[in-house]
Amino acid sequence: MLGVFALVRKFHRTFSRLVVWLIPITIILGAWPGRVDGSRPDYAELFESGRVLKVGQTGEDVRQLQALLRDLGLYTASVDGIFGEKTKAAVLAFQQSYGLLRDGIVGPGTKQALYGQFLKLYPPDKHTVSAGETLWIIAAKYGLSVSQLVKLNKLKDPDRLFPGDVLVLRADETTPVSGNGSVSKAPPEDTSDEANLSPVEKFPVPDKRICLTFNDGPDPATTPAILDVLDKYGIKATFFVIGHKAREYPELVKQMADRGHVIGVHGYEHKILAGLSSREVKTDLEMAQTCITQISGYKPYLYRPPHGMLDETQIREAQKLGMKVLMWTNVGGADIGARSPQEVVERVLAWARDGAIILLHEGFPHTAKALDELIPSLARMGFGFQNLSPDSVTEPVPGQ
Ligand SMILES: [Zn+2]
C-alpha cells in the first residue's frame, strides 16, 4: 500500500511541475494571437488592399487592423472586423504617437506607418539589400541595432554591402520558445526613439546634381591623383578624413581645403564607435575635429561614422560638436574590391540619380583613374557636381 501511495505522490509532484512549465510555454506559443511557432501573423489583406478604412466598415482588413493595433498595445476591445468607435480611438492614438494627421481614418499614410511598425514587431527572416540602403537604414527599418545586424550576419566590414546581398534579420528560428516570441512583444516605444532620428541629413541637393564623397583619407598614394582629377574638371567634392591620418599627412588635408573641397570627420582612430560610451565617442570625434580645424583652418560640420556603424550616441555627440551626420546613397563603397577602374565606373553609373551622394574611398587603387572616366560620363548624362556645404548648395567650402 505504501508503495502505491508513494507512486501517487511522485506522480502528483511530477504532474504539478509539468503544469508549472506548461503554462508559460502555452502562453508564449498560443496566447500571442496570430503567431504560430514564431512565424509572422498574416496582415496581408490590411496592407495590400487599397481600401481606406474608417468607422462603419467591416471586413478581414479591419480585423487585421484591430489585431495589429492590439499587438502595438493600443487596442484592447474585440478583434471582430467591425470598425467602431473603439477602433477609431486606437487609430487616433496610433496617429498621435507617430506624428500623423489625427483623423481616425486609415489611409495610405497611416497604412505605411502601420507597416513600418509591423516590420519592427515581426521582422521577416531575411532582407535583400537594394541600392540606396545603408546598414543603418536597414537596422532602423526592422527596429534592430547596427551591431545586432553585424553580429547576426557575421559581417567583417559593413561597408562591403552590395545590392542583392541577403541579410539575416533573426536568430535561429528553430527554437521559437527560446525568446524570439518575447522579443517581438516589446512595446513600440522601445524603438520609436531610434526611428525618429534621421541618419542622413537632408541636404537640399537640387535635381541633376551628384555629390562625390571620399572616405578614409588622406592617403599619400592616392589622394594627390584624386585631387588632380577633380581639379581637371573643376569639381568640388567632400572628403571624410581620419583624424590620425590627417595628423600624419597634414599637407594633403591643407590641399583639400585650399582646392575648395569640404572636409568632414570620419573618426580619429577609424574604429567602430557604435556601442561605445558618450565620453569615448566624444573624445574620438573631438580629437578628429580639432586636428582638422588646426590643419585646414576650417571647422568640420559633417560627420560620417567609420564603417557606416552609426548609433544614437554618435548622432548626439556629433550634434554637440556642431556636426551633422551624413551617410551616402549607394550601397557599400563603389570602389571596394573593384578589380578595374571600369568596374568602379559601372557601379557608380548604376547608382547615379538626382541628389545621389556617392561614397568612394581614398586608398583603393582604381578610384582616381575611374573618376577621370566617370566625371565626363556623368556630365554627359546631364549631371552636375557639388560638395556638401551646409547652407549653400552651389558654393564651395564656407568658412566657419
Ligand atoms: Zn572608413
PDB file of C-alpha atoms in Angstrom, residues 12 43 105 116 142 156 160 165 172 180 198 222 224 241 319 364:
ATOM      1  CA  HIS A  12       1.421  14.309  -8.333  1.00  0.00           C
ATOM      2  CA  TYR A  43      -1.773  41.029 -42.208  1.00  0.00           C
ATOM      3  CA  ILE A 105      -9.054  57.165 -40.849  1.00  0.00           C
ATOM      4  CA  GLY A 116       6.756  50.256 -40.509  1.00  0.00           C
ATOM      5  CA  TYR A 142      13.383  46.491 -38.596  1.00  0.00           C
ATOM      6  CA  LYS A 156      33.527  41.702 -41.220  1.00  0.00           C
ATOM      7  CA  ARG A 160      31.042  45.746 -48.109  1.00  0.00           C
ATOM      8  CA  ASP A 165      23.088  40.786 -50.658  1.00  0.00           C
ATOM      9  CA  ASP A 172      17.784  30.736 -35.386  1.00  0.00           C
ATOM     10  CA  ASN A 180      12.081  35.229 -30.136  1.00  0.00           C
ATOM     11  CA  SER A 198      17.295  60.812 -39.170  1.00  0.00           C
ATOM     12  CA  THR A 222      46.067  58.038 -53.849  1.00  0.00           C
ATOM     13  CA  PRO A 224      47.122  63.598 -54.878  1.00  0.00           C
ATOM     14  CA  VAL A 241      39.159  62.158 -43.349  1.00  0.00           C
ATOM     15  CA  GLN A 319      25.471  67.372 -32.886  1.00  0.00           C
ATOM     16  CA  PHE A 364      41.892  51.968 -53.320  1.00  0.00           C
TER      17      PHE A 364
END
